[in-house]
Structure formats: C-alpha cells, structure tokens
XYZ file of C-alpha atoms in Angstrom:
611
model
C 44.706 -195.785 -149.876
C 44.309 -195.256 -146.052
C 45.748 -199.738 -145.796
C 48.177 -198.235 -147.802
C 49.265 -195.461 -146.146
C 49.220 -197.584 -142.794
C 51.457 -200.480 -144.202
C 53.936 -198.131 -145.411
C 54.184 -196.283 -141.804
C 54.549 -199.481 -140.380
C 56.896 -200.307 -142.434
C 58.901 -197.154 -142.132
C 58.417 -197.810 -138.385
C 59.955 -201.179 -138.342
C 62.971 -200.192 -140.346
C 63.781 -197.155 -138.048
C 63.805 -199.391 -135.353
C 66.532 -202.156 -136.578
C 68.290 -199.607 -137.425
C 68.417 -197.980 -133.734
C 68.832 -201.280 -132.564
C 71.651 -201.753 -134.458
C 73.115 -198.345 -133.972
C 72.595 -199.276 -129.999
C 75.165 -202.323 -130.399
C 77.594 -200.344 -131.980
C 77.691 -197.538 -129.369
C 77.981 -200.499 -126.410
C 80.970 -201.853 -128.636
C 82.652 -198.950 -128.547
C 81.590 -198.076 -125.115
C 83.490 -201.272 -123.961
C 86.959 -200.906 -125.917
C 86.583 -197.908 -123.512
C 86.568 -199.302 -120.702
C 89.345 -202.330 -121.742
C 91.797 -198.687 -121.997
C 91.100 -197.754 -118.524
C 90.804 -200.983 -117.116
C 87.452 -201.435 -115.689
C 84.955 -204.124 -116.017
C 81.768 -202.446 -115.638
C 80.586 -198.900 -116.273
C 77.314 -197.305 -114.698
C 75.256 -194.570 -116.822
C 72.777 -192.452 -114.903
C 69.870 -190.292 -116.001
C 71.334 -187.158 -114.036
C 73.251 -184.557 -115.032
C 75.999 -182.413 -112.588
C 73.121 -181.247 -111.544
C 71.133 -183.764 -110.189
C 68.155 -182.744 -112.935
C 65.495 -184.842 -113.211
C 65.290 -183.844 -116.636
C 68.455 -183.024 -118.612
C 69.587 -181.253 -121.527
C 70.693 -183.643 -124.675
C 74.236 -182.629 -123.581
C 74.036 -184.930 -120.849
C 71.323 -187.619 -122.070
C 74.625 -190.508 -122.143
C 71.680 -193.443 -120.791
C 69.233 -192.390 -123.625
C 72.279 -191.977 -126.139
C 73.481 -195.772 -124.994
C 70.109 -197.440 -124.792
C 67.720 -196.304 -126.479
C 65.742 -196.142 -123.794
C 64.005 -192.726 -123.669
C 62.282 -192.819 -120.350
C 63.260 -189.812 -117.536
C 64.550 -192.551 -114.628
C 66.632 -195.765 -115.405
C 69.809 -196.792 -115.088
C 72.439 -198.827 -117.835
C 75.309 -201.053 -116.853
C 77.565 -202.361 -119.284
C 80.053 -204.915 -118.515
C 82.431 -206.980 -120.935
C 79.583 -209.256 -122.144
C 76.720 -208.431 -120.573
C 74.101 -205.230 -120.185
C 71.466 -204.027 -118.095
C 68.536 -201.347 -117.461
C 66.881 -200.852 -113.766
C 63.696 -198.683 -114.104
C 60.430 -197.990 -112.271
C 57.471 -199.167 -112.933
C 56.287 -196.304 -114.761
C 58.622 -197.286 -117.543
C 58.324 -201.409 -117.726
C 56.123 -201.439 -120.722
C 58.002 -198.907 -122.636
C 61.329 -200.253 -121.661
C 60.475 -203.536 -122.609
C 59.707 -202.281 -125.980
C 62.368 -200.134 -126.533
C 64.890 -201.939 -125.087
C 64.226 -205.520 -127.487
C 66.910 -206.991 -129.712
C 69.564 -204.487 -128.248
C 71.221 -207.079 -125.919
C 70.419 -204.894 -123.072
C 68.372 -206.890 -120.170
C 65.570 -204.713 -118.486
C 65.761 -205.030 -114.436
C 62.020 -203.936 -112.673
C 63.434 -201.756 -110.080
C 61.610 -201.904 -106.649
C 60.357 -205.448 -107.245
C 60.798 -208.132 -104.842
C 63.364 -210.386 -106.997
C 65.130 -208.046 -108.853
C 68.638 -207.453 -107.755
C 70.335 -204.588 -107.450
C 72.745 -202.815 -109.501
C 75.621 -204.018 -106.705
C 73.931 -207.511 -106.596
C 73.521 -208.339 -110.149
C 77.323 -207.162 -110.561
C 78.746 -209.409 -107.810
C 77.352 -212.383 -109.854
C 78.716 -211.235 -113.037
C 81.979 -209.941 -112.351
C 85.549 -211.036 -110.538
C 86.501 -210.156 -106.956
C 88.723 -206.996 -107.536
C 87.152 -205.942 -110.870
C 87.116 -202.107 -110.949
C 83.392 -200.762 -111.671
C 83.420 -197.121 -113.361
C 81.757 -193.917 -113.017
C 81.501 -190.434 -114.250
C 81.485 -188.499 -111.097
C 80.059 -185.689 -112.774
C 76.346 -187.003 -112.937
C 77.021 -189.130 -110.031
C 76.050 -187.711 -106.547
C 78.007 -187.767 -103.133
C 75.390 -189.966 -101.721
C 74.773 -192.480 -104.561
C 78.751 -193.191 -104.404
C 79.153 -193.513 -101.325
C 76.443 -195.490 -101.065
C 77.466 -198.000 -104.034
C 81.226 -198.306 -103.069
C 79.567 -199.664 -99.915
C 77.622 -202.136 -101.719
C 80.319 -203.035 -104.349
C 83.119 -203.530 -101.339
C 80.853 -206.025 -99.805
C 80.783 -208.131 -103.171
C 84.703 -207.444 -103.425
C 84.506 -204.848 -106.101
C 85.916 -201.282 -106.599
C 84.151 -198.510 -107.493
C 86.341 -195.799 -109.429
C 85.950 -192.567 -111.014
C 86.581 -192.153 -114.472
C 86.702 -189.262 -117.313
C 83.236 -189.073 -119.175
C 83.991 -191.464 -121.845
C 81.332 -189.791 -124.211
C 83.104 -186.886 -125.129
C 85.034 -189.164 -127.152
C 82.733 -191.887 -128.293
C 79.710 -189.617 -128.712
C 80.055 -187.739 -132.286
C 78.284 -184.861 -132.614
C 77.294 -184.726 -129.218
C 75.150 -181.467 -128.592
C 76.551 -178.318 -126.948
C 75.851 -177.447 -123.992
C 72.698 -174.954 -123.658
C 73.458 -171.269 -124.794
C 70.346 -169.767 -123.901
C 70.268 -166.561 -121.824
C 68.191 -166.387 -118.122
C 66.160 -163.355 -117.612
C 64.783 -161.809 -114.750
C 61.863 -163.165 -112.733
C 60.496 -159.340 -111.231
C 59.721 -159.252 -107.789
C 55.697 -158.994 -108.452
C 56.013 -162.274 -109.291
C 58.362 -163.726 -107.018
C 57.395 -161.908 -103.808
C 61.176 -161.574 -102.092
C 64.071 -159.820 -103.245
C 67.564 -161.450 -104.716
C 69.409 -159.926 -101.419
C 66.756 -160.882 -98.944
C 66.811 -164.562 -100.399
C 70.304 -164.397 -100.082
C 70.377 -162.928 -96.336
C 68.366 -166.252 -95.592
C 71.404 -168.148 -97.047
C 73.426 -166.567 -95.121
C 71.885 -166.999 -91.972
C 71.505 -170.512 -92.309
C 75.491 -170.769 -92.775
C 76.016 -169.284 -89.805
C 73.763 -171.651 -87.955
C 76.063 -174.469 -89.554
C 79.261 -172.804 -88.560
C 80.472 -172.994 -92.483
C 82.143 -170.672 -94.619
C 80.459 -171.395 -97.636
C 77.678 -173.087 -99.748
C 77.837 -174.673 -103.137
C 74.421 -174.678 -104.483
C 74.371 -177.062 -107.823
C 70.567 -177.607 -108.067
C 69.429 -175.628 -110.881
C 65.760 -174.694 -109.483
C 67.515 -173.986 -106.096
C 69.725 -171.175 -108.272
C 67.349 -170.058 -110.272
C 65.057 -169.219 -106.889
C 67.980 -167.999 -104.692
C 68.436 -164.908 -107.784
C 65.173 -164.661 -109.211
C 66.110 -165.436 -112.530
C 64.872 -167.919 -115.046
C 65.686 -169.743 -117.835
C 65.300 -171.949 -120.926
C 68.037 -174.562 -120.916
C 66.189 -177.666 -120.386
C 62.516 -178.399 -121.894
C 60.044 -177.519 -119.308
C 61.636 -176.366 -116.584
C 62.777 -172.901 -116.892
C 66.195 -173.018 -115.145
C 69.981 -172.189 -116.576
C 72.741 -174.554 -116.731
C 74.878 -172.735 -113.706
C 76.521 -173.148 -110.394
C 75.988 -170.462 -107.277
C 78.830 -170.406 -104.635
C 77.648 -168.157 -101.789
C 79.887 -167.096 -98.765
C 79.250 -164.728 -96.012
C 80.752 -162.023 -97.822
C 79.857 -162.581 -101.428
C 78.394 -164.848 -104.238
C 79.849 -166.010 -107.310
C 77.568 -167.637 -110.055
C 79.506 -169.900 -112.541
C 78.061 -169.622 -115.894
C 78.943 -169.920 -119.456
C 79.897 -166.185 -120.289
C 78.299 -165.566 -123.525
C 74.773 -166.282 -121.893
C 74.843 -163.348 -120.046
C 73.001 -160.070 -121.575
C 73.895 -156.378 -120.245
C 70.192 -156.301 -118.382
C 71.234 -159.694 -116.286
C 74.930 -158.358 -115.816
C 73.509 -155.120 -114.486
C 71.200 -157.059 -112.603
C 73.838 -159.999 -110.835
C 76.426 -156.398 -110.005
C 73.359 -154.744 -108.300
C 73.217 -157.538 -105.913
C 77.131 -157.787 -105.490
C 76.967 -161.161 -107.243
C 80.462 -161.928 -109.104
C 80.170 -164.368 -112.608
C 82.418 -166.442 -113.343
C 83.039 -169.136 -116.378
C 80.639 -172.402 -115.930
C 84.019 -174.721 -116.316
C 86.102 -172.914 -113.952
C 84.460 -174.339 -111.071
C 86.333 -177.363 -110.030
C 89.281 -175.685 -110.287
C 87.857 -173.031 -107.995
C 87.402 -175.606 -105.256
C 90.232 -176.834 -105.541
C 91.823 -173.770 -104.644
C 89.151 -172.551 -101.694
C 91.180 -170.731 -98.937
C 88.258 -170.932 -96.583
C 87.857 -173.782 -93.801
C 84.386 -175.090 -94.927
C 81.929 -175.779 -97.281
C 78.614 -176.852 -97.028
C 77.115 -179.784 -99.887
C 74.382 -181.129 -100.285
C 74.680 -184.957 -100.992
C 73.099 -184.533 -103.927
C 76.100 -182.341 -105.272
C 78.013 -184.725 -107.939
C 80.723 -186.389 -106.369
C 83.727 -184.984 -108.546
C 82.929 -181.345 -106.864
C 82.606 -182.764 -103.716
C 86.234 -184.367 -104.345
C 87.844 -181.109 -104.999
C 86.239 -178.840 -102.236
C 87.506 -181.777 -99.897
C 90.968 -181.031 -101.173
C 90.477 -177.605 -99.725
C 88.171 -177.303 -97.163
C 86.264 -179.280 -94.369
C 82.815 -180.488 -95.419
C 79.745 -180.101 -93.817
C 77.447 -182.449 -95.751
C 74.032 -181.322 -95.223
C 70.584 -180.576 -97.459
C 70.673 -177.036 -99.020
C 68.497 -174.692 -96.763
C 67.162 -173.483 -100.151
C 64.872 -176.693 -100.989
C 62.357 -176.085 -97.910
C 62.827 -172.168 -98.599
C 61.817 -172.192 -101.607
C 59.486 -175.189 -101.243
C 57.137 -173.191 -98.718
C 55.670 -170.243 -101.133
C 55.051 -166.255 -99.884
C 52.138 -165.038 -100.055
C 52.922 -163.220 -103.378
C 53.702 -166.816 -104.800
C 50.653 -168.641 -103.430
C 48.142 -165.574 -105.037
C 50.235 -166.001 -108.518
C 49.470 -169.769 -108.204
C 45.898 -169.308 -107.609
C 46.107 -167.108 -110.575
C 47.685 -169.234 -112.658
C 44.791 -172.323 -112.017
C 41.945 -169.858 -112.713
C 43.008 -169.258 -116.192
C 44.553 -172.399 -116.592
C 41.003 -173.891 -115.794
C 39.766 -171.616 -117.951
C 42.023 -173.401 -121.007
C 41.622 -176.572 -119.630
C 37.595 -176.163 -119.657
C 37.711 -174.929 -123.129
C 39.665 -177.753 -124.422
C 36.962 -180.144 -122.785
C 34.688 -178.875 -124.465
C 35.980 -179.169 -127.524
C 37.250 -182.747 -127.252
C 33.591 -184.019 -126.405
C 32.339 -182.157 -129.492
C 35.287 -183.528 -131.782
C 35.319 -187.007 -130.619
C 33.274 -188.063 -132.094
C 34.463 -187.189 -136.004
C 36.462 -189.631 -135.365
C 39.621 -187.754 -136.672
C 41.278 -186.600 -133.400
C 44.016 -188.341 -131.774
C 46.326 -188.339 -129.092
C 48.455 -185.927 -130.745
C 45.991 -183.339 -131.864
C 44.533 -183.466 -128.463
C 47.934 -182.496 -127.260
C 48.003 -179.696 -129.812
C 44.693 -178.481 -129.360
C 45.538 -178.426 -125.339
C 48.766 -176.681 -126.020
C 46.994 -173.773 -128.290
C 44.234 -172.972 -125.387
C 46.773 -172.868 -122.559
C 48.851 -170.272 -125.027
C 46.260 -167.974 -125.404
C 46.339 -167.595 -121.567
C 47.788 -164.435 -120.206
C 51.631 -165.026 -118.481
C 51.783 -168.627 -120.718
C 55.213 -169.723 -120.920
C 54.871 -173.015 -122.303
C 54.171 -176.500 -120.417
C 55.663 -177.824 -117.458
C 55.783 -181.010 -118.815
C 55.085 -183.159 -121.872
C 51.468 -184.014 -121.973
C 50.580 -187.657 -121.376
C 47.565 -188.052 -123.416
C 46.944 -192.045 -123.271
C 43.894 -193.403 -125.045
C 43.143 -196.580 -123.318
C 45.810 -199.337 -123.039
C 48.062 -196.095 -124.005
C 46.610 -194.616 -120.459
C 48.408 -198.150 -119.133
C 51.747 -196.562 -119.245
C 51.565 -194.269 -116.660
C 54.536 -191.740 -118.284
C 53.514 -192.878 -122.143
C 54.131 -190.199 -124.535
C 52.620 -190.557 -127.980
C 54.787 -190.504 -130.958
C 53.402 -190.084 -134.669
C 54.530 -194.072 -135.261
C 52.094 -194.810 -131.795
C 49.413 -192.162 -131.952
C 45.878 -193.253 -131.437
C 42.387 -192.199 -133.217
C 40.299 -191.392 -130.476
C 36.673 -193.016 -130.812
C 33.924 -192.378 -128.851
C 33.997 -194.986 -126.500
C 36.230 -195.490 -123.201
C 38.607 -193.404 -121.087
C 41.095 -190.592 -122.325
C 44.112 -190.142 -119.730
C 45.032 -186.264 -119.616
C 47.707 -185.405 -117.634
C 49.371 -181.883 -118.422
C 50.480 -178.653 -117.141
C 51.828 -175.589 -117.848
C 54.115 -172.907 -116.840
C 53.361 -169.204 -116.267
C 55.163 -166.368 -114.639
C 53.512 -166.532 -112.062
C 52.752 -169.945 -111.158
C 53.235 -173.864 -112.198
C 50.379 -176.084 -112.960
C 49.823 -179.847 -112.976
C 46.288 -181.741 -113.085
C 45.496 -185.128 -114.719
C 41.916 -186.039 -115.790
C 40.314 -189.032 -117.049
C 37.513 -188.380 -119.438
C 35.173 -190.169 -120.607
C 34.705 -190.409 -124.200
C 31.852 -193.089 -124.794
C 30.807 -196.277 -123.156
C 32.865 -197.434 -120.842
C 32.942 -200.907 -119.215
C 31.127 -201.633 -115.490
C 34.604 -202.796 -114.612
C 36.299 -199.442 -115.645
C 33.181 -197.426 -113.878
C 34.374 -199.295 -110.740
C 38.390 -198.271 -111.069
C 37.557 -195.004 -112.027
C 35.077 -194.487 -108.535
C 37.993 -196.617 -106.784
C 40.732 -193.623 -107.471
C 38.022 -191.400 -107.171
C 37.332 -192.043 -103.515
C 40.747 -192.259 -103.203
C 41.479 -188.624 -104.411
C 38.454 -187.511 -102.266
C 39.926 -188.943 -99.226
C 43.325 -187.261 -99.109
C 41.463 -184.329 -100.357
C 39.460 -184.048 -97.348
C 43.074 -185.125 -94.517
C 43.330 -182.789 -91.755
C 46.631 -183.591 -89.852
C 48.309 -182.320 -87.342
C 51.697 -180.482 -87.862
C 54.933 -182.578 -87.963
C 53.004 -184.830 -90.250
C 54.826 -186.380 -93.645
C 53.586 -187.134 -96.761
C 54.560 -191.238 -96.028
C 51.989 -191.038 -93.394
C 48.457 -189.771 -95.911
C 49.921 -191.844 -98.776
C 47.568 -194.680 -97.539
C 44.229 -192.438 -97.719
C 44.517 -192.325 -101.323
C 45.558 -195.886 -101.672
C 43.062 -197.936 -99.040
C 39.758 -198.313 -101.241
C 42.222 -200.087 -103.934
C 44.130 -201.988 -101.396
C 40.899 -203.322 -100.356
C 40.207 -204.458 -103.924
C 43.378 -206.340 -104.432
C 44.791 -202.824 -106.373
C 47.892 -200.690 -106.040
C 49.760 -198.452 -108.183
C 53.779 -198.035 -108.299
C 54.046 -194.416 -108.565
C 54.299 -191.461 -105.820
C 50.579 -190.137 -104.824
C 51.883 -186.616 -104.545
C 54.785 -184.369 -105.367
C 55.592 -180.555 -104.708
C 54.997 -178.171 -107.630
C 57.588 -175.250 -108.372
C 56.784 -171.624 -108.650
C 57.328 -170.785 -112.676
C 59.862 -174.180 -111.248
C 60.234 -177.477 -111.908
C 57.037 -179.169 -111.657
C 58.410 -181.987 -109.227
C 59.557 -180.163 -106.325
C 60.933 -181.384 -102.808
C 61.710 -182.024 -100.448
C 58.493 -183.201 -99.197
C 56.136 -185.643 -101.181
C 53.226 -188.261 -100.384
C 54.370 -191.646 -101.286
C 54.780 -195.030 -99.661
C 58.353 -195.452 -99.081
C 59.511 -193.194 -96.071
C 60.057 -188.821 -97.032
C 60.819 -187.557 -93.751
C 59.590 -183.604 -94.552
C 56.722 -182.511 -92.876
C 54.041 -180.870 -94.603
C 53.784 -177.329 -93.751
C 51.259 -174.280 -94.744
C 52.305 -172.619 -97.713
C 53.653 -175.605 -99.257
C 51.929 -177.065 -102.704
C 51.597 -180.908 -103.155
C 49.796 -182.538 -105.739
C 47.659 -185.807 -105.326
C 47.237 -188.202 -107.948
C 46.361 -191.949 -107.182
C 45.975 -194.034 -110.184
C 44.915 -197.446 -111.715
C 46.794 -199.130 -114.554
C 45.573 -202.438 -115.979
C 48.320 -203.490 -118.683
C 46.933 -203.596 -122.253
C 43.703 -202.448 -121.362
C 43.100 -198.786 -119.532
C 44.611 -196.392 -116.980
C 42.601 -194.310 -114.924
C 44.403 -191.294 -112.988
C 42.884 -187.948 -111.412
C 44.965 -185.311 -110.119
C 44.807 -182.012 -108.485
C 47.684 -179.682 -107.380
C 46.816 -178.323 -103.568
C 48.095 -175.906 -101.005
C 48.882 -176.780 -97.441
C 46.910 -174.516 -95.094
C 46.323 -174.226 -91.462
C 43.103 -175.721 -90.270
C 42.197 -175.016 -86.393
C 44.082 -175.532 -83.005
C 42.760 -177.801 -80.201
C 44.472 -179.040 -77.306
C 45.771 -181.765 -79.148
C 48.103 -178.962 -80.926
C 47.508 -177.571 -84.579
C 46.965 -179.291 -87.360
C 46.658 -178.631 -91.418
C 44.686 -179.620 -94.363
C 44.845 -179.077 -98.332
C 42.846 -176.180 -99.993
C 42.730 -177.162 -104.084
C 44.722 -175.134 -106.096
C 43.825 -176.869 -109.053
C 40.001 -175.652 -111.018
C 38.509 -178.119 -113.441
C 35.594 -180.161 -113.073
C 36.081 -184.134 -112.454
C 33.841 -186.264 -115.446
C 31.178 -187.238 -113.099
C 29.795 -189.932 -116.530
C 32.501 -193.014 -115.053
C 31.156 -192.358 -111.519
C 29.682 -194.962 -109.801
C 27.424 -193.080 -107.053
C 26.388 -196.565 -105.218
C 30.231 -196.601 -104.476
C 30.331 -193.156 -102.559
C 29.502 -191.956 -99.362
C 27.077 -189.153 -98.689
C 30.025 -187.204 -97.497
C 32.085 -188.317 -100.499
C 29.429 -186.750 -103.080
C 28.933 -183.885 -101.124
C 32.975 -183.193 -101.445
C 32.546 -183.214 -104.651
C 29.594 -181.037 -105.210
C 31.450 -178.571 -103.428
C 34.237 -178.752 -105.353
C 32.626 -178.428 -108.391
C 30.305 -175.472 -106.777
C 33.791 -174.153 -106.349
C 34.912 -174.488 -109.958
C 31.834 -173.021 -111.737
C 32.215 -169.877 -109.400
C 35.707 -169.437 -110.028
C 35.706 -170.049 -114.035
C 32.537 -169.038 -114.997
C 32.932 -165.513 -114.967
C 35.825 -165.615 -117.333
C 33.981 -167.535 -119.854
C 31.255 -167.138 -122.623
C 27.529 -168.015 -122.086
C 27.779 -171.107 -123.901
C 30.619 -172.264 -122.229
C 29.063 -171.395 -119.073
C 26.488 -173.727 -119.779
C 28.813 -176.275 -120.379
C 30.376 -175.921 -117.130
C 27.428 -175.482 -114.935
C 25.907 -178.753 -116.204
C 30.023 -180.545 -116.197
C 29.488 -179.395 -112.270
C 25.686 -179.921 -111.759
C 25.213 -182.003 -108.081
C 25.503 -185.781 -108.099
C-alpha cells in the first residue's frame, strides 16, 4: 500500500508539473504579443513591489506568476525568442528545478562568467531595440543604473504600463487587511516624537518634503502594524511628511474608527493609496526628498513638480538602532522564544526516532510551541527545515510533493523565527539526529569556529559589517570552503526580519555598526546533494571599553538556545573557543531554566553541560 501510495504522489507530482510548465509557455506567449503592441524587444520582471519589499504580496508576484520560479530574489527577461532568470546562489538548485522544460535559461548571478542582464541583452538584441519596464517595482537607482548599461550596448530602456493587469486573469487584489496600533510599551517612542526626528532631518537637507515608500520604514515612523504581506507585519501604504503635516496614502476601507482616531490625534491626514502619483504631480512645494530605492514612476512625477534631493530615508538607521524599550522587548522575546525552541528540541530527539516525523511536522510542531508563547504573532519567516541534501539549499522550503522522513541519522537544518509584539526573532540550528559522518563533524566544527569568532569581535566604532565578514569565513577559507550568502543581517522590531541598512557580508555595506543595533550571524556550509550545516544567532551591538585608541564595540547574544555540542569536533577548538561556548551555554541554562519544568531542566542542563 505505502509503494502504492508513493507511485501515485509521484505521479500526481509529475503531472502538476507539465502542466505548470506548460501553463508557463503560454503566459510568455502572451507576455510577448505584449510587448510586439508597444514596441519593445525585451521586458524585465523584478521580484519587488512599489515598495521595494523583499517579500511581496501575490498582487505583485509578476516574476513568480511568469516563471514559475518561486524563490524571494531573481530576475526574468523575456525577449522575442529567448528567456532568462538571474538568481543567487541560494536559489541555483531550486531554480534549476523549477525552471526545466519552460524555455526559460537560469543565469548564476554573482558568478564569474555569467553576464549581466545589460550584457546578455546586447548579444541578443539590435542596436536601438527598446527594453521595457514597469516603473512601479522598478527603483530610481536600478534604472538609472540599467539605462546606463543598456546605452553603452546601444539599447533604450523605456517605461511601460504593467502589462499584467491585462494578461494576468484573476490576478489577486490588493491586501485589504486593517493595521492596528503598536502601543508605546512596546515601541518605546511616540508617533509625534518619531515624526519630530523626521522633521529635523529635513531641515538638515534643506527639503520641503519626504516621501517615505518603504513599508517597515512607515509602519515604524506611526507605530502601527500590519498584516498585508506573510511575515512581516507591515500595510500596503505610502507616508508623505512635510514640515507642517503628514499625509498617509492608504486604501480607505482599511482604516477602522480606533486607527482613524489614532492617525487625527497625531495631525496625520489619509488619503486614497492610488491617489498618490497624481499628488506629486501636483506638489506646490520646491523639494522632495527620495530615497533611491523609491520606484522610479514616483520619482518621475515628483520631478515634474519639485527639485529632488535623492538621498537614503533618515528612517532606516532610526529605526535600525533600537531604544532601550525595544532592546528589553527583544531580550524578552528570545527568553521565551528559547523557551519554545528548547521544548521543540526536545521533542524532536524523542520523536526521531519513530521514524514518522518529517520536515513538515517538524515545522508544525515548531510553529505550535512558539504559539503558546505569550505576545506570539506568528513567524517572521517560513521555516527552512532541510533534512540533509534538503539542508543543501540554503532557502529550501519543503513542500508535501518534497517532504522528507526524518531518520535517526545525520544533520537537521533549522532555521526559523518568529514575531512577537515586542520583538523579532531569527536563529538557525543544526541538530544532530544520529550518526553523522567524520567529514560532516569537521564542517559542522568549521562554521562552528566560525560563529565563535565573530561572536567574540570587539571593534572599534566606525567599523562595517564588510570588514568582520571574514572572521566568520577564515577557518573555511583555509579549507578550500566558502558560502554565497550574507553572514549577518539586521533584525526588525515586531519588523521585517532582514533589516538595514547595515549587514556583515563580503561585498562592500558602508554602515557602521553602532550600539543598539541587532545583527544576526550565520556562516554556513552547503555541499550539493549531500548536507548543509548553518548556525545562527541574532545579537545586539553594545559598547565595550574606551582606550586611547578611541572606543570600540562588541556583540552581546540576543539569541538563547543551546548549540548541539554531539557534531563537535573538540580537537578542532581552541581552549578559548570551548570556553566561549561553555559560557554561552552557562548563559542559556540560567536564562531558560527557570521558565521550564524539572524534566526539561534536565534536558537543558545536560544540552549545556561543559565541553
């Protein structure tokens, strides 16, 4: 029965995926007798939204809709005969699947011989061919930065209407859910003292006005949060702030009396969501500040109007360094989440070995523990539970077609998080669930001693995150071993869970790290087809000492959850190294142990026993 059942899922599998790939064709057919009406020879489809999301609502998911391809980051281009996808390398493997027998070519952004999107079209198309966009969901700085690149290979870049409001049937709505009010015991500073900052920083500019168009940015600036895209509690809005007043563009009927009461309280105007443009259009001021990441038909129509200061929105490193009343809600937030987060480990090395778990009801089972937690408001991010070569793809969701039994041998990927009122979390562990391999013992102590290392940076201020990306990296480098990804990002407050503007990664973020900020760290080791390995902890930038070489910084853990010490190779670590750790797991048992049972204290105090 169970063959059975298994060839007819396959089978079920297979068919649903000729189908897609024929339903892909159809949609690239008709995208192109689109673009033979207006006349252009290629057309460029973005992840983004007009608000530079990272993640998007299905409204705006045009590259997913197109492709296939479900992956956050990638880009399509679809010419007369041809088609292509650039992606990272977190997505290779699950591009290449998903993007077989569609006609579509995958390009392996970042790599040495790939070409770029302006490159590969300069071979394919005609001096003079017109290349389209939508400038919705394409920022200021990405066009101007392609019709650069396209003028050098003789090509024009032009704007054009969004071509899927006509080919896309039954394209979703945009979001209609309502924001609510974030009080100030959890966000630590007022609506009108946020906006005073705002203010102040316009005046430093010399401009009139500010069009703020990220969505986290908004939802900060007025303490209000929402539900409109999976994750990330923001609201599909725009907030136009002068010296004098603020207007936030939204779609009317989200509103309820409490937020309308609310917005009129602190003088803040609402407008309808579409009337924006038009707005712009009309400014009678003499300038606006934009970010460049504000999408590039907005930035058209307040140049109509208005001089443009084009500058980063003073709100990103506001809101990216937390107050105090943030930074306790954060520590708040890891203690229980720790608590869920030990409970669930717990369980999984009990249940493992049934053999009836997989990555799915690990997922579940994760999900139910974190809800039980006081302020839960659901998870910052889909969990990325990878069982082995599944751990491989280092942003692999599993799927009820691709869902693997857990057995108990080798390495479980975990990387998850949640979001509560009064904090974001975001930790990856690897866990062992059996015997593992000498080979994956090594990797695993190879991140390890990576993780400890940028753990343990003190740095002195004006440092970036480019500069420490290399402590996490140099034990792999030294074994012929790199990953692709970012080490660290910033985490939100009840935010998005990738925040900026500062990160730790190889290619150059100017930011510096400063206290109060929260970065997480996260190298990782991917061997295709066989096992990943990651470990991650989300950490707070706080002052360390002053000498007379000036003051410098270092990272207190945020994150509470003990590290499987059963992959460790000790012979591999320093006596400082293991001594790091036993702290850190001292740490943990003190912290969690109080808010658990005596059995699970038991658990935990041997999890965090010394090396």
């Amino acid at each position: 029965y169970a063959d059975s059942m298994f060839n007819f899922n396959l089978s079920v599998k297979i068919y649903r995926s000729i189908a897609m790939k024929e339903e892909i064709k159809k949609r690239i057919i008709s995208l192109r007798a689109f673009m033979k009406r207006q006349g252009i020879a290629a057309f460029i489809i973005p992840s983004t939204d007009p608000h530079s999301g990272e993640y998007v609502p299905e409204h705006w998911e045009s590259r997913k809709w197109t492709s296939g391809f479900t992956g956050s980051a990638g880009t399509v281009v679809i010419t007369k005969d041809k088609a292509g996808l650039w992606t990272d390398s977190r997505y290779f493997l699950q591009a290449s699947e998903q993007l077989q027998d569609t006609g579509i070519t995958l390009f392996k952004d970042r790599l040495p011989d790939t070409p770029t999107i302006a490159e590969w079209l300069g071979e394919v198309l005609h001096s003079g061919d017109k290349v389209g966009i939508d400038g919705w969901v394409n920022t200021v700085a990405e066009v101007e930065s392609l019709r650069i690149s396209l003028a050098s290979k003789e090509l024009q870049l032009v704007s054009v209407d969004d071509p899927f409001n006509l080919l896309w049937e039954d394209r979703p709505p945009l979001p209609q859910s309502s924001p609510f009010i974030l009080p100030l015991e959890y966000s630590g500073m007022s609506c009108s003292d946020k906006l005073t900052l705002v203010r102040e920083s316009l005046c430093r500019n010399q401009a009139d006005g500010i069009l703020i168009s990220a969505l986290d940015e908004i939802a900060w600036t007025l303490n209000l949060r929402g539900s409109d895209i999976h994750c990330n509690p923001v609201f599909i809005s725009y907030l136009f702030i002068t010296q004098t007043d603020a207007t936030l563009y939204i779609l009317p009927e989200k509103l309820t009396a409490e937020v309308k009461a609310y917005l009129t309280q602190n003088q803040i105007q609402t407008k309808d969501y579409t009337e924006i443009e038009n707005d712009l259009l009309q400014y009678k001021g003499n300038s606006i500040q934009l970010s460049p990441e504000t999408n590039y038909t907005l930035y058209q129509a307040a140049s109509t109007s208005a001089s443009i200061i084009k500058q980063p929105s003073p709100i990103r490193l506001l809101k990216a360094v937390k107050n105090e009343t943030e930074i306790k809600g954060f520590h708040q937030a890891m203690v229980r989440d720790g608590v869920a987060m030990v409970r669930f480990l717990i369980w999984l090395k009990e249940n493992v070995q049934s053999g009836m778990e997989t990555e799915l009801s690990v997922d579940r089972k994760l999900y139910e523990l974190r809800s039980e937690q006081c302020l839960f408001q659901g998870i910052s991010f889909d969990t990325i539970a990878g069982y082995q070569e599944h751990g491989a793809i280092v942003h692999y969701e599993a799927t009820p077609e691709t869902s693997s039994i857990l057995q108990a041998k080798g390495l479980l990927l975990l990387d998850s998080g949640a979001q509560y009122l009064d904090g974001t979390t975001d930790i990856t562990r690897t866990i062992v669930l059996g015997e593992v391999s000498d080979e994956q013992k090594t990797d695993y102590t190879l991140v390890l001693k990576g993780f400890i290392a940028l753990s343990q940076a003190e740095f002195p201020q004006g440092t970036c995150g480019t500069q420490l990306d290399v402590l996490a990296r140099q034990f792999m480098w030294k074994a012929g071993i790199n990953y692709g990804h970012g080490t660290g990002h910033g985490v939100g407050h009840f935010l998005n869970v990738h925040e900026g503007p500062h990160q730790i990664r190889m290619n150059h973020i100017p930011t510096p790290l400063q206290p109060g900020m929260t970065i997480t760290n996260e190298p990782g080791i991917y061997k295709s087809g066989r096992y990943g390995i990651r470990t991650e902890n989300t950490m707070l930038v706080v002052p360390a000492r002053e000498t007379e070489f000036g003051v410098f910084y270092k990272f207190e853990p945020l994150t509470l959850c003990p590290i499987d010490k059963e992959a460790i190779r000790i012979d591999l670590l320093t006596d400082e190294e293991i001594e790091w750790l036993n702290s850190y797991h001292q740490r943990v048992y003190d912290t969690l142990s109080p808010m658990l049972t005596s059995d699970e204290q038991n658990w935990l105090k041997e999890a965090t026993a010394r090396l």
